Short mmCIF file of C-alpha atoms and ligand atoms in Angstrom, two decimals:
data_model
loop_
_atom_site.label_atom_id
_atom_site.label_comp_id
_atom_site.label_asym_id
_atom_site.label_seq_id
_atom_site.Cartn_x
_atom_site.Cartn_y
_atom_site.Cartn_z
CA MET A 1 7.60 26.73 -10.89
CA ASN A 2 10.93 27.77 -9.39
CA ILE A 3 12.90 25.06 -7.65
CA THR A 4 14.42 25.86 -4.24
CA LEU A 5 16.57 23.09 -2.80
CA LEU A 6 16.86 22.69 0.98
CA LYS A 7 19.48 20.10 1.88
CA PHE A 8 19.65 18.25 5.22
CA ASP A 9 22.10 15.74 6.58
CA SER A 10 19.46 13.72 8.40
CA LEU A 11 15.68 13.95 8.79
CA THR A 12 13.02 11.60 10.10
CA SER A 13 11.29 11.86 6.70
CA THR A 14 11.63 14.43 3.92
CA ASN A 15 7.84 14.15 3.39
CA THR A 16 7.17 15.03 7.03
CA GLU A 17 9.53 18.04 6.81
CA ALA A 18 7.90 19.16 3.53
CA ILE A 19 4.40 18.90 5.05
CA GLU A 20 5.54 21.09 7.98
CA GLN A 21 7.12 23.64 5.62
CA ALA A 22 4.00 23.69 3.39
CA LYS A 23 1.84 24.32 6.47
CA ARG A 24 4.11 27.25 7.36
CA GLY A 25 3.43 28.66 3.87
CA ALA A 26 6.41 27.44 1.82
CA ASP A 27 6.06 28.09 -1.91
CA GLU A 28 5.48 25.55 -4.60
CA GLY A 29 8.81 24.19 -5.82
CA VAL A 30 10.48 23.98 -2.41
CA CYS A 31 12.38 20.67 -2.38
CA ILE A 32 13.60 18.91 0.72
CA VAL A 33 16.46 16.47 0.33
CA ALA A 34 18.26 14.47 3.01
CA ARG A 35 21.34 12.22 2.99
CA GLN A 36 19.49 9.85 5.31
CA GLN A 37 16.06 9.39 6.87
CA THR A 38 15.57 7.87 10.30
CA ALA A 39 11.86 7.13 9.71
CA GLY A 40 11.41 7.12 5.94
CA ARG A 41 7.81 6.38 5.00
CA GLY A 42 6.37 4.27 2.19
CA ARG A 43 2.78 3.69 1.07
CA HIS A 44 0.30 1.97 3.38
CA GLY A 45 2.32 2.85 6.50
CA ARG A 46 5.36 0.89 5.38
CA ASN A 47 8.93 1.79 6.19
CA TRP A 48 11.34 3.10 3.49
CA VAL A 49 14.89 1.99 4.25
CA SER A 50 16.98 5.17 4.01
CA SER A 51 20.62 4.54 4.93
CA LYS A 52 23.07 7.39 4.53
CA ASP A 53 23.94 8.16 0.87
CA SER A 54 22.48 4.85 -0.38
CA GLY A 55 19.52 6.55 -1.97
CA LEU A 56 18.04 9.84 -3.03
CA TYR A 57 15.45 10.89 -0.44
CA PHE A 58 13.58 13.85 -1.78
CA SER A 59 10.21 15.65 -1.42
CA ILE A 60 8.79 18.54 -3.42
CA ILE A 61 5.95 20.86 -2.44
CA LEU A 62 3.29 21.38 -5.13
CA ARG A 63 0.26 23.64 -5.10
CA PRO A 64 -1.53 22.25 -8.17
CA LYS A 65 -4.16 24.15 -10.10
CA ILE A 66 -6.06 21.10 -11.29
CA GLU A 67 -9.49 19.61 -10.55
CA THR A 68 -9.45 17.69 -7.26
CA ARG A 69 -10.56 14.49 -9.01
CA PHE A 70 -7.29 14.50 -10.99
CA LEU A 71 -5.00 14.72 -7.93
CA PRO A 72 -4.13 10.98 -8.07
CA LEU A 73 -2.54 11.65 -11.48
CA ILE A 74 0.27 13.52 -9.70
CA THR A 75 1.73 10.18 -8.57
CA LEU A 76 1.57 8.88 -12.14
CA ALA A 77 3.19 12.08 -13.43
CA ALA A 78 6.03 11.75 -10.91
CA SER A 79 6.63 8.14 -11.96
CA ILE A 80 6.90 9.32 -15.59
CA ALA A 81 9.59 11.82 -14.52
CA VAL A 82 11.58 9.11 -12.71
CA PHE A 83 11.18 6.76 -15.70
CA ASP A 84 12.52 9.42 -18.09
CA LEU A 85 15.42 10.23 -15.80
CA LEU A 86 16.48 6.57 -15.70
CA GLU A 87 16.04 6.09 -19.43
CA PHE A 88 17.70 9.26 -20.71
CA GLN A 89 20.36 9.78 -18.05
CA TYR A 90 21.37 6.17 -17.37
CA GLN A 91 20.22 4.34 -20.54
CA LEU A 92 18.18 1.91 -18.43
CA LYS A 93 14.95 0.20 -19.52
CA PRO A 94 12.52 1.01 -16.71
CA ASP A 95 8.91 0.00 -16.27
CA ILE A 96 6.20 1.61 -14.13
CA LYS A 97 4.24 -0.66 -11.83
CA TRP A 98 0.88 0.88 -10.95
CA SER A 99 0.68 3.16 -9.27
CA ASN A 100 3.94 4.41 -7.92
CA ASP A 101 6.85 2.04 -8.41
CA VAL A 102 9.57 2.38 -11.00
CA LEU A 103 11.16 -0.99 -11.76
CA VAL A 104 14.24 -2.04 -13.67
CA ASN A 105 14.56 -5.71 -14.61
CA GLU A 106 11.38 -6.27 -12.59
CA ARG A 107 12.99 -5.05 -9.38
CA LYS A 108 12.03 -1.85 -7.60
CA MET A 109 14.40 1.09 -8.03
CA SER A 110 12.13 3.90 -6.94
CA GLY A 111 8.96 4.50 -4.94
CA ILE A 112 6.74 7.57 -4.73
CA LEU A 113 4.63 8.72 -1.80
CA ALA A 114 2.26 11.63 -2.59
CA GLU A 115 0.45 13.16 0.38
CA THR A 116 -1.97 16.07 0.57
CA THR A 117 -2.12 18.63 3.36
CA GLU A 118 -4.34 21.68 4.01
CA THR A 119 -2.34 24.88 4.43
CA LYS A 120 -3.18 28.56 4.81
CA LYS A 121 -2.38 28.96 1.09
CA GLY A 122 -4.76 26.12 0.15
CA LEU A 123 -4.19 22.45 -0.54
CA ALA A 124 -0.58 21.36 -1.00
CA VAL A 125 0.58 18.07 -2.44
CA ILE A 126 3.88 16.68 -1.22
CA VAL A 127 5.53 14.33 -3.67
CA GLY A 128 8.19 12.20 -1.98
CA ILE A 129 10.54 10.17 -4.12
CA GLY A 130 12.94 7.51 -2.94
CA LEU A 131 15.46 6.36 -5.55
CA ASN A 132 18.00 3.64 -4.77
CA LEU A 133 21.55 4.66 -5.66
CA ASN A 134 23.23 1.61 -4.15
CA SER A 135 21.50 -1.55 -2.96
CA SER A 136 24.45 -3.47 -1.50
CA ASN A 137 23.29 -2.60 2.01
CA LEU A 138 19.81 -4.06 1.53
CA SER A 139 19.09 -7.33 3.28
CA GLY A 140 16.38 -9.97 3.45
CA ASP A 141 13.48 -9.72 1.01
CA LEU A 142 14.58 -6.28 -0.20
CA ALA A 143 17.88 -7.66 -1.50
CA ARG A 144 15.81 -9.82 -3.89
CA THR A 145 13.06 -7.36 -4.82
CA ALA A 146 14.93 -4.03 -4.95
CA THR A 147 17.68 -2.72 -7.20
CA SER A 148 19.67 0.48 -7.65
CA ILE A 149 21.29 2.70 -10.26
CA TYR A 150 24.70 1.30 -9.33
CA GLU A 151 23.54 -2.30 -9.65
CA GLU A 152 21.87 -1.78 -13.02
CA ALA A 153 24.04 0.87 -14.70
CA GLY A 154 27.37 0.50 -12.86
CA ILE A 155 27.34 4.24 -12.16
CA LYS A 156 27.64 6.04 -8.83
CA PRO A 157 25.54 9.12 -9.60
CA ASP A 158 26.53 12.59 -8.53
CA VAL A 159 23.56 13.47 -6.32
CA ASP A 160 23.50 17.17 -7.26
CA GLU A 161 23.41 16.34 -10.99
CA LEU A 162 20.78 13.67 -10.37
CA LEU A 163 18.63 16.14 -8.48
CA SER A 164 18.88 18.83 -11.10
CA SER A 165 17.86 16.35 -13.85
CA LEU A 166 15.03 14.89 -11.77
CA THR A 167 13.60 18.32 -10.94
CA ARG A 168 13.76 19.23 -14.67
CA PHE A 169 11.75 16.12 -15.58
CA LEU A 170 9.32 16.78 -12.72
CA LYS A 171 8.76 20.38 -13.83
CA SER A 172 8.03 19.21 -17.34
CA VAL A 173 5.39 16.56 -16.38
CA TYR A 174 3.82 18.96 -13.89
CA GLU A 175 3.46 21.61 -16.61
CA ILE A 176 1.82 19.00 -18.85
CA LEU A 177 -0.61 17.97 -16.09
CA GLN A 178 -1.77 21.56 -15.62
CA ARG A 179 -2.57 22.14 -19.32
CA PRO A 180 -6.25 22.10 -20.40
CA ASN A 181 -5.95 18.47 -21.63
CA GLY A 182 -3.21 17.62 -19.17
CA ALA A 183 -4.92 14.69 -17.45
CA GLU A 184 -5.34 12.89 -20.76
CA GLU A 185 -1.76 13.70 -21.79
CA ILE A 186 -0.38 12.28 -18.54
CA ARG A 187 -2.43 9.08 -18.98
CA ASP A 188 -1.06 8.77 -22.54
CA HIS A 189 2.53 9.24 -21.34
CA TRP A 190 1.96 6.64 -18.62
CA LYS A 191 0.40 4.21 -21.08
CA ILE A 192 3.49 4.07 -23.31
CA ARG A 193 5.85 3.61 -20.37
CA SER A 194 4.04 1.01 -18.27
CA SER A 195 3.62 -2.69 -19.04
CA TYR A 196 0.83 -2.61 -16.45
CA PHE A 197 -1.48 -0.54 -18.65
CA GLU A 198 -3.17 -3.33 -20.59
CA GLY A 199 -3.26 -7.12 -20.65
CA LYS A 200 -1.05 -7.84 -17.64
CA ASN A 201 -1.93 -10.73 -15.34
CA VAL A 202 -1.89 -9.33 -11.85
CA ARG A 203 -2.84 -10.01 -8.27
CA VAL A 204 -4.53 -7.11 -6.48
CA THR A 205 -4.13 -6.91 -2.70
CA GLN A 206 -6.27 -4.50 -0.69
CA GLN A 207 -6.34 -4.56 3.12
CA GLY A 208 -5.02 -8.12 3.23
CA LYS A 209 -7.52 -9.48 0.71
CA GLY A 210 -6.55 -10.39 -2.85
CA PHE A 211 -7.93 -11.29 -6.24
CA ASP A 212 -6.45 -11.95 -9.67
CA GLY A 213 -7.27 -10.32 -12.98
CA ILE A 214 -6.01 -8.67 -16.13
CA THR A 215 -5.24 -4.95 -16.43
CA ARG A 216 -7.55 -3.05 -18.75
CA GLY A 217 -6.32 0.55 -18.88
CA LEU A 218 -6.79 3.56 -16.63
CA GLU A 219 -9.81 5.52 -15.46
CA GLU A 220 -9.80 9.31 -15.96
CA ASN A 221 -8.20 9.87 -12.54
CA GLY A 222 -5.51 7.23 -13.02
CA ALA A 223 -7.28 4.39 -11.17
CA LEU A 224 -6.47 0.98 -12.66
CA ARG A 225 -9.15 -1.07 -14.43
CA ILE A 226 -8.94 -4.82 -13.76
CA GLU A 227 -10.97 -7.49 -15.52
CA THR A 228 -11.73 -10.31 -13.11
CA ASP A 229 -12.31 -14.00 -13.91
CA SER A 230 -16.05 -13.37 -14.15
CA GLY A 231 -15.43 -10.70 -16.82
CA LYS A 232 -16.39 -7.80 -14.54
CA ILE A 233 -14.27 -4.63 -14.43
CA GLN A 234 -13.04 -3.63 -10.97
CA ILE A 235 -11.69 -0.09 -10.48
CA ILE A 236 -8.62 0.00 -8.24
CA GLN A 237 -8.05 3.36 -6.56
CA THR A 238 -5.56 2.07 -3.99
CA GLY A 239 -3.80 -1.14 -3.04
CA ASP A 240 -0.93 -3.26 -4.32
CA VAL A 241 -0.89 -4.65 -7.83
CA ASP A 242 1.70 -7.33 -8.56
CA SER A 243 2.50 -9.15 -11.75
CA ILE A 244 1.79 -12.88 -11.62
CA ARG A 245 3.90 -15.14 -13.74
CA ASN A 246 3.78 -18.88 -14.61
CA ASN A 247 0.14 -19.33 -13.69
CA ASN A 248 -2.81 -17.60 -15.32
CA LEU A 249 -1.70 -17.30 -18.93
CA ARG A 250 -4.81 -15.58 -20.29
CA THR A 251 -4.27 -12.30 -22.15
C1 BTN B 1 6.64 3.44 -1.61
O1 BTN B 1 7.12 2.82 -2.57
O2 BTN B 1 5.95 2.86 -0.75
C2 BTN B 1 6.87 4.91 -1.51
C3 BTN B 1 8.23 5.21 -0.97
C4 BTN B 1 8.52 6.69 -0.87
C5 BTN B 1 9.84 6.97 -0.19
C6 BTN B 1 10.22 8.41 -0.25
S1 BTN B 1 11.87 8.70 0.30
C7 BTN B 1 11.59 10.42 0.29
C8 BTN B 1 10.20 10.63 0.83
N1 BTN B 1 10.21 10.69 2.29
C9 BTN B 1 9.57 9.67 2.85
O3 BTN B 1 9.46 9.48 4.07
N2 BTN B 1 9.07 8.87 1.89
C10 BTN B 1 9.37 9.36 0.56
#
């Protein structure tokens, strides 16, 4: 995959721009990056705060040659790339919260929004990554729950260097995913990086309803297995999974 960077000063959303470009036939590896987003999007229709130069706002077009059932593993693969970037480049100790959040010191530093779109060249997957560079501008709940590279590592990253490292890590996990045993390899890489893989007490929230349980590994497609109080395994394909502390001390 060859990386082609397209830089913008301001966009509504780099994912929206990447979807439009993919529909017009853009090649795999085209990356859209913006200094700010006026309508940055998160999962489940949420907003992604995207003030100018406070974060990396980036989307890459992929045209994966993998079985459709493994498409959800692309989000997991992207989170592995962000994890490795933060560990190797900034000596941080990240964690991956299923399915798409990269945390440092239990606060969110990065979120990933993967979206699929039909194009004349076949299905494209747009992987959008938001990575907080500076969190001093965040207010309210976000000030408590989010963090940034500057806050954790005391470094103001050079965005061009950051992008070239991130795209290198992304290329590498994407190559792994497309190997004959790639799905299994990606699950194994995720397993050693995420405290959410096994034995974590969590609350699952789906469409406003919640239940508690303990994580019990991943399904083949990256869905999370949760053991409930009654001992049944629930398979979580989508939704929010949050660590619960203090109460529920079973392991
Ligand atoms: C989430 O945690 O809910 C996912 C957040 C994804 C945010 C990124 S920023 C770049 C790209 N463009 C968007 O509009 N969203 C993603």
